[in-house]
Coordinates of C-alpha atoms in Angstrom, one line a residue:
M1 CA 146.8 106.6 100.3
G2 CA 144.4 107.6 97.5
S3 CA 140.8 106.6 97.2
T4 CA 138.7 104.3 99.4
G5 CA 137.5 102.0 96.8
G6 CA 138.8 98.4 97.1
G7 CA 142.5 97.8 96.7
T8 CA 145.0 95.0 96.7
R9 CA 147.2 96.4 99.4
S10 CA 147.5 94.1 102.4
A11 CA 146.0 95.1 105.8
P12 CA 148.3 97.5 107.7
D13 CA 150.4 96.1 110.5
A14 CA 150.4 97.4 114.0
A15 CA 153.2 99.9 113.4
E16 CA 151.4 101.4 110.4
R17 CA 148.2 101.7 112.4
V18 CA 150.0 103.5 115.2
A19 CA 151.6 105.9 112.7
R20 CA 148.2 106.6 111.1
R21 CA 146.5 107.2 114.4
Q22 CA 149.3 109.6 115.4
G23 CA 148.8 111.4 112.1
T24 CA 145.1 112.1 113.0
G25 CA 146.1 114.1 116.0
R26 CA 144.1 111.8 118.2
R27 CA 144.4 112.6 121.9
A28 CA 144.2 110.2 124.8
G29 CA 140.7 110.1 126.4
P30 CA 139.8 109.2 130.0
A31 CA 140.7 105.7 131.2
D32 CA 138.2 103.2 129.8
P33 CA 137.5 100.2 132.0
Y34 CA 136.0 98.3 129.1
A35 CA 138.9 98.9 126.7
Q36 CA 140.3 95.3 126.7
E37 CA 137.0 93.5 126.5
A38 CA 135.7 95.9 123.9
A39 CA 138.7 95.4 121.7
A40 CA 137.9 91.7 121.4
V41 CA 134.3 92.1 120.5
R42 CA 135.2 95.0 118.1
T43 CA 137.5 92.5 116.3
G44 CA 134.5 90.2 115.8
L45 CA 132.4 93.0 114.4
V46 CA 135.1 93.9 111.8
R47 CA 135.5 90.3 110.8
E48 CA 131.7 90.1 110.3
I49 CA 131.7 93.2 108.1
V50 CA 134.7 91.9 106.1
A51 CA 133.0 88.5 105.6
G52 CA 130.0 90.4 104.2
G53 CA 132.2 92.1 101.6
G54 CA 132.8 95.3 103.4
L55 CA 135.9 97.2 104.5
T56 CA 138.0 96.3 101.5
D57 CA 140.1 99.5 102.0
P58 CA 142.8 98.9 104.7
A59 CA 142.5 102.5 106.0
W60 CA 138.8 102.2 106.7
R61 CA 139.3 98.7 108.2
A62 CA 141.9 100.2 110.6
A63 CA 139.4 102.9 111.6
F64 CA 136.7 100.4 112.5
E65 CA 139.3 98.2 114.3
E66 CA 140.5 101.1 116.4
V67 CA 137.6 103.5 117.0
P68 CA 135.7 102.3 120.1
R69 CA 132.0 102.4 119.3
H70 CA 130.9 101.7 122.9
L71 CA 132.2 105.2 123.9
F72 CA 129.6 106.7 121.6
V73 CA 126.7 104.7 123.0
P74 CA 127.0 104.8 126.8
Y75 CA 123.3 103.8 126.7
Y76 CA 120.8 102.7 124.1
F77 CA 117.4 101.2 123.7
E78 CA 116.3 97.8 122.5
T79 CA 112.9 98.2 121.0
E80 CA 110.0 96.0 119.9
E81 CA 106.9 97.2 118.1
T82 CA 103.4 95.8 117.5
E83 CA 102.1 97.6 114.5
E84 CA 98.4 98.6 114.5
T85 CA 97.9 99.3 110.8
G86 CA 100.0 96.6 109.1
E87 CA 101.7 99.4 107.2
T88 CA 105.4 100.1 107.1
G89 CA 107.2 103.4 106.7
E90 CA 109.9 105.7 107.8
T91 CA 109.8 107.6 111.1
G92 CA 109.9 111.3 111.3
G93 CA 112.7 112.8 113.2
A94 CA 116.4 112.6 112.9
G95 CA 119.2 110.2 112.9
E96 CA 123.0 110.6 113.4
T97 CA 121.7 114.1 113.4
S98 CA 118.6 115.7 114.7
A99 CA 118.2 116.3 111.0
A100 CA 118.9 112.8 110.0
G101 CA 117.8 109.2 110.5
G102 CA 118.2 105.7 109.3
A103 CA 117.4 102.1 109.6
G104 CA 119.0 98.8 110.4
T105 CA 119.4 95.4 108.7
D106 CA 115.7 95.1 108.3
G107 CA 115.2 98.7 107.5
R108 CA 113.7 99.7 110.8
A109 CA 114.0 103.5 111.0
V110 CA 115.8 104.1 114.2
G111 CA 117.6 107.3 113.8
D112 CA 120.8 108.5 112.3
G113 CA 122.8 107.4 109.5
G114 CA 122.0 103.7 109.2
A115 CA 119.7 102.0 106.8
G116 CA 118.6 98.5 105.8
T117 CA 116.6 96.5 103.3
D118 CA 112.9 96.5 104.0
G119 CA 112.2 99.7 105.8
R120 CA 110.0 98.7 108.8
A121 CA 109.6 101.7 111.0
V122 CA 110.1 101.3 114.7
G123 CA 108.3 104.4 115.6
D124 CA 109.8 105.7 118.9
G125 CA 113.0 103.8 119.3
G126 CA 112.7 103.8 123.0
A127 CA 111.7 106.1 125.8
G128 CA 110.6 106.4 129.4
G129 CA 107.0 106.7 130.1
D130 CA 107.3 110.5 129.7
G131 CA 109.1 110.2 126.5
R132 CA 112.5 111.1 127.9
A133 CA 115.4 109.3 126.4
D134 CA 117.2 109.1 129.7
A135 CA 114.4 107.4 131.6
P136 CA 115.9 104.2 133.2
G137 CA 114.7 100.7 132.8
G138 CA 112.1 99.5 130.3
A139 CA 109.0 101.4 129.2
S140 CA 106.5 101.6 126.4
A141 CA 105.3 104.4 124.2
T142 CA 103.0 104.9 121.3
G143 CA 104.6 106.3 118.2
E144 CA 103.6 107.5 114.8
G145 CA 106.4 106.6 112.5
G146 CA 105.3 108.2 109.2
G147 CA 102.5 105.6 108.8
A148 CA 103.6 102.8 111.0
R149 CA 101.7 103.5 114.2
G150 CA 102.1 101.1 117.1
T151 CA 103.3 100.4 120.6
V152 CA 107.0 100.5 121.2
G153 CA 108.3 98.5 124.1
C154 CA 111.9 99.4 125.0
T155 CA 114.6 98.2 127.3
R156 CA 117.4 100.6 128.3
L157 CA 120.9 99.1 128.3
W158 CA 123.6 101.3 129.8
R159 CA 127.3 101.2 130.7
D160 CA 126.9 101.8 134.4
D161 CA 124.1 99.3 135.1
P162 CA 124.8 97.7 138.5
H163 CA 124.1 94.2 137.1
P164 CA 127.1 92.7 135.4
L165 CA 125.0 90.6 133.0
R166 CA 123.2 93.6 131.7
R167 CA 126.5 95.5 131.4
A168 CA 127.8 92.6 129.4
R169 CA 124.7 92.7 127.2
W170 CA 125.2 96.4 126.7
L171 CA 128.8 95.9 125.5
A172 CA 127.9 93.0 123.2
G173 CA 125.1 95.1 121.7
A174 CA 127.4 98.1 121.1
Y175 CA 129.4 95.9 118.7
A176 CA 126.5 94.1 117.0
D177 CA 126.0 95.0 113.4
V178 CA 122.7 96.7 114.1
P179 CA 121.6 100.3 114.6
L180 CA 121.2 101.4 118.2
A181 CA 118.4 103.8 119.2
T182 CA 120.0 106.3 121.6
R183 CA 117.7 109.4 122.0
V184 CA 114.0 110.1 122.1
R185 CA 112.2 113.3 122.8
D186 CA 108.4 113.7 123.3
G187 CA 107.8 110.3 121.6
E188 CA 109.9 111.2 118.6
L189 CA 113.1 109.3 117.7
I190 CA 115.9 111.9 117.6
T191 CA 119.1 110.0 117.1
S192 CA 120.8 106.6 117.0
S193 CA 124.1 104.9 116.1
S194 CA 123.9 103.5 112.6
Q195 CA 124.4 100.0 111.5
P196 CA 128.2 99.6 111.2
S197 CA 128.2 97.6 107.9
L198 CA 126.1 100.3 106.2
M199 CA 128.4 103.0 107.6
A200 CA 131.3 101.1 106.1
R201 CA 129.7 100.9 102.7
M202 CA 128.8 104.6 102.7
L203 CA 132.3 105.7 103.8
Q204 CA 134.0 103.6 101.2
A205 CA 131.6 104.9 98.5
L206 CA 132.7 108.4 99.6
R207 CA 136.0 107.7 97.9
V208 CA 138.0 110.0 100.1
R209 CA 141.6 110.9 99.5
D210 CA 144.3 112.0 101.9
G211 CA 143.9 115.7 102.6
D212 CA 140.2 115.8 101.7
R213 CA 137.9 118.1 103.8
V214 CA 134.6 116.4 104.7
L215 CA 131.3 117.8 105.9
E216 CA 129.0 115.3 107.6
I217 CA 125.3 116.4 107.8
G218 CA 124.2 114.7 111.0
A219 CA 126.4 114.4 114.0
G220 CA 124.4 111.9 115.9
T221 CA 126.5 110.1 118.4
G222 CA 129.7 111.3 116.8
Y223 CA 130.9 107.8 115.9
N224 CA 130.8 108.4 112.1
A225 CA 132.8 111.6 112.6
A226 CA 135.3 109.7 114.7
L227 CA 135.8 107.2 111.8
L228 CA 136.3 110.1 109.4
A229 CA 138.7 111.8 111.8
H230 CA 140.7 108.6 112.1
R231 CA 141.0 108.3 108.4
L232 CA 141.6 111.9 107.4
G233 CA 142.6 113.7 110.6
E234 CA 140.3 115.7 112.8
A235 CA 141.3 119.0 111.2
H236 CA 139.7 117.8 107.9
V237 CA 136.3 116.8 109.4
T238 CA 133.2 119.0 110.2
T239 CA 130.1 117.4 111.6
L240 CA 126.8 119.3 111.8
D241 CA 123.5 118.8 113.6
L242 CA 120.3 120.8 114.1
D243 CA 120.0 120.0 117.8
P244 CA 122.4 121.6 120.3
E245 CA 121.9 118.7 122.8
I246 CA 123.0 116.2 120.2
T247 CA 126.0 118.2 119.1
E248 CA 127.1 118.6 122.8
A249 CA 126.7 114.9 123.4
A250 CA 128.6 114.1 120.1
R251 CA 131.4 116.5 121.1
N252 CA 131.7 114.8 124.5
H253 CA 131.8 111.3 123.0
L254 CA 134.4 112.3 120.5
A255 CA 136.6 113.8 123.2
A256 CA 136.3 110.6 125.3
A257 CA 137.6 108.7 122.2
G258 CA 140.4 111.2 121.7
F259 CA 139.0 113.1 118.7
R260 CA 138.2 116.8 118.4
P261 CA 136.8 117.6 114.9
A262 CA 134.6 120.6 114.4
V263 CA 131.2 119.9 115.8
V264 CA 128.7 122.6 114.6
T265 CA 125.1 123.3 115.5
G266 CA 123.1 124.4 112.5
D267 CA 120.6 123.6 109.8
G268 CA 121.8 120.7 107.7
A269 CA 120.1 122.1 104.5
R270 CA 122.3 125.2 104.8
G271 CA 125.5 123.2 105.2
C272 CA 128.4 124.9 107.1
P273 CA 130.1 127.7 105.1
L274 CA 132.4 128.4 108.0
H275 CA 134.7 125.4 107.1
A276 CA 134.0 125.3 103.3
P277 CA 135.0 124.5 100.7
Y278 CA 134.6 120.7 101.0
D279 CA 135.9 117.8 98.9
R280 CA 133.2 115.5 100.2
I281 CA 129.7 115.9 101.8
I282 CA 128.0 112.9 103.4
A283 CA 124.5 113.1 104.8
T284 CA 122.6 110.7 107.1
C285 CA 119.1 112.0 106.4
A286 CA 116.9 111.7 103.4
V287 CA 116.3 114.7 101.2
A288 CA 113.6 115.3 98.6
S289 CA 116.0 117.3 96.5
V290 CA 119.7 118.3 96.8
P291 CA 120.0 121.5 98.9
P292 CA 121.7 124.1 96.7
A293 CA 123.9 125.2 99.6
W294 CA 125.7 121.9 99.5
L295 CA 126.9 122.4 95.9
G296 CA 127.9 126.0 96.7
Q297 CA 130.2 124.8 99.5
C298 CA 131.9 122.1 97.4
R299 CA 135.1 122.3 95.4
P300 CA 134.9 121.4 91.7
D301 CA 135.0 117.6 91.3
A302 CA 133.7 117.1 94.9
L303 CA 131.5 114.2 95.8
I304 CA 128.2 114.3 97.6
L305 CA 126.7 111.1 99.1
T306 CA 123.1 111.5 100.4
P307 CA 120.0 109.4 101.0
L308 CA 117.2 110.2 98.5
A309 CA 114.0 108.3 98.2
T310 CA 115.0 104.9 99.6
G311 CA 118.5 104.8 98.1
L312 CA 121.9 106.5 98.2
I313 CA 122.8 108.9 95.5
T314 CA 126.5 109.8 94.7
L315 CA 126.8 113.2 92.9
R316 CA 129.9 114.5 91.3
V317 CA 129.9 118.3 91.6
A318 CA 131.0 120.3 88.5
D319 CA 130.4 123.7 90.1
A320 CA 128.0 125.5 92.4
R321 CA 125.1 124.9 90.1
H322 CA 125.8 121.5 88.4
A323 CA 126.1 118.0 89.7
E324 CA 125.2 114.5 88.4
G325 CA 125.5 110.9 89.5
R326 CA 123.9 107.5 90.0
F327 CA 122.4 105.6 92.9
L328 CA 124.3 102.9 94.7
A329 CA 122.7 99.4 94.5
T330 CA 122.3 99.5 98.4
P331 CA 118.8 100.0 99.8
A332 CA 118.8 102.7 102.4
Y333 CA 115.8 103.8 104.5
F334 CA 116.4 107.1 106.2
V335 CA 114.1 109.6 108.0
P336 CA 113.8 113.0 106.4
L337 CA 115.9 116.1 107.1
R338 CA 114.3 117.8 110.1
G339 CA 113.2 121.3 109.9
S340 CA 112.4 121.0 106.1
G341 CA 108.7 121.4 106.5
P342 CA 105.6 119.4 107.7
P343 CA 105.8 115.6 107.7
P344 CA 105.1 114.2 104.2
E345 CA 102.1 112.2 103.3
R346 CA 102.3 108.5 102.4
V347 CA 102.8 107.5 98.8
P348 CA 99.5 106.1 97.6
T349 CA 99.5 102.4 96.5
C350 CA 95.7 101.9 95.9
G351 CA 94.9 99.7 93.0
L352 CA 98.3 98.0 92.9
P353 CA 98.6 94.3 93.1
S354 CA 100.4 93.0 96.2
R355 CA 103.2 91.1 94.6
P356 CA 105.1 94.1 93.1
L357 CA 104.8 95.9 96.4
L358 CA 106.9 93.2 98.0
D359 CA 109.7 93.9 95.5
D360 CA 112.2 96.4 96.8
S361 CA 113.1 97.7 93.3
F362 CA 109.5 98.7 92.6
R363 CA 109.1 100.4 96.0
F364 CA 112.2 102.4 95.2
L365 CA 110.6 103.6 91.9
L366 CA 107.4 104.5 93.7
N367 CA 109.3 106.7 96.2
L368 CA 111.6 108.2 93.6
A369 CA 108.8 109.3 91.3
A370 CA 106.2 110.1 94.0
G371 CA 103.9 112.9 93.1
H372 CA 105.1 112.9 89.4
L373 CA 104.1 109.4 88.3
E374 CA 100.9 107.6 89.1
P375 CA 101.4 104.3 90.9
V376 CA 99.9 102.3 88.0
E377 CA 102.1 104.1 85.6
A378 CA 105.1 103.3 87.7
L379 CA 104.2 99.6 87.7
A380 CA 103.9 99.6 83.9
L381 CA 107.3 101.3 83.5
W382 CA 108.9 99.0 86.0
E383 CA 107.7 95.9 84.2
H384 CA 108.4 97.2 80.7
E385 CA 112.0 98.1 81.6
G386 CA 112.8 94.8 83.2
R387 CA 112.4 95.6 86.8
P388 CA 115.4 97.9 87.1
G389 CA 117.5 98.1 90.2
R390 CA 118.7 101.3 91.9
E391 CA 121.9 101.4 90.0
R392 CA 120.1 102.2 86.8
Y393 CA 118.7 105.4 88.2
G394 CA 120.5 108.7 88.7
V395 CA 120.0 112.4 89.5
T396 CA 121.0 115.6 87.6
V397 CA 121.2 119.1 89.0
R398 CA 121.4 122.0 86.5
G399 CA 120.9 125.3 88.2
E400 CA 117.3 125.5 89.5
R401 CA 116.4 122.2 87.9
Q402 CA 116.8 118.9 89.5
W403 CA 115.5 115.6 88.2
A404 CA 115.8 111.8 88.7
W405 CA 116.1 109.6 85.6
L406 CA 116.3 106.0 84.5
D407 CA 119.4 105.0 82.5
E408 CA 120.2 108.4 81.0
P409 CA 119.8 112.0 82.1
E410 CA 118.1 112.9 78.8
G411 CA 116.5 109.6 78.3
A412 CA 112.8 108.6 78.0
Y413 CA 112.1 108.6 81.8
G414 CA 112.7 111.5 84.2
W415 CA 110.9 113.0 87.2
P416 CA 111.4 116.4 88.9
L417 CA 112.8 116.2 92.4
G418 CA 111.1 117.6 95.4
P419 CA 107.6 116.1 95.7
P420 CA 105.0 118.9 95.2
D421 CA 102.6 117.5 97.8
R422 CA 105.2 116.2 100.2
L423 CA 104.4 112.5 99.8
Q424 CA 106.1 110.2 102.2
S425 CA 108.2 107.3 101.2
F426 CA 106.4 104.0 100.9
V427 CA 108.8 101.4 102.3

């Protein structure tokens, strides 16, 4: 079927979808008592994403229509936060991986792979009074989300709730276009299920082709891996996470939905050489620079899609030491890769007027050039260059050197990647 960019082909009919599903090697999972009701609300979610301009590729649309998200979120937490500092930021922790994290439609950092537009950190994402993600009922906890420190109130919704109205609320929420916080440990958000519309945008931007081998950095709930397996076949998909509890849960969720891709426990920064080489790598955690191991595990002309700063960079790989690409226009607020060092400090904004700080494009520049460009210099550049959006920025990797740039790799503006003082994103 070729690439996943938009196309003019009509949506596949039922026979085509059955044939494609059989081609993935998908196995029947256990009987699902919610299957019929879930299919109806899943159709509504797909229509919402399509109405917003997503899922233009029929193959990805079929995946979202047929992969049951509710099997990957047997419980999740609804959260509310009262911030104490008035600041906003990303949470530490991980997202669709213990090494990854993301945010929702308003940018609330709630765990894996999802992202949004203004980056409010939720902090804990939901826990029992002892911080256990499996604590029943509602609870509150105090979290430190990389600068946003506040009290998180949470309500646990789950598949087996004895009350039918709460079960209905759980199922409806499973197919809402929002991220769902699913796991907390010791007051730290560990994983969630990402915002579906953002997942759709990222998967289409990956531009997969039939037969491509894909490595996902961040297993999380397993839902994104299931979508990839539906599209490419489970033999072509490897998903990796740092936390063995998360990989075990993802493996079980995938099996319940009839998928068995490779689920590996390991350090996301090191990739997964066991199943290399890859044609595509997709990450659901923010990196300060591109891990060299990723390039070394890619075939020539492979594509890497990863969160960096508060955006999504797509890198075309030339060889094990060279890659280059531009940012997508989409804002994306992800938590950092876990295990990559101590939590970063906040990007300073002292002395800046308030109005530019409300502009997402300026906040992106602050994050991208953090540690290498003074905030007042960033403001002057941003205003002089006409307030550039994310799509005017890019990244180049040449051997040991990595840098971000505006407009051209060898142009007037460039900054080394990998903040020397581990500054944290200002969102």
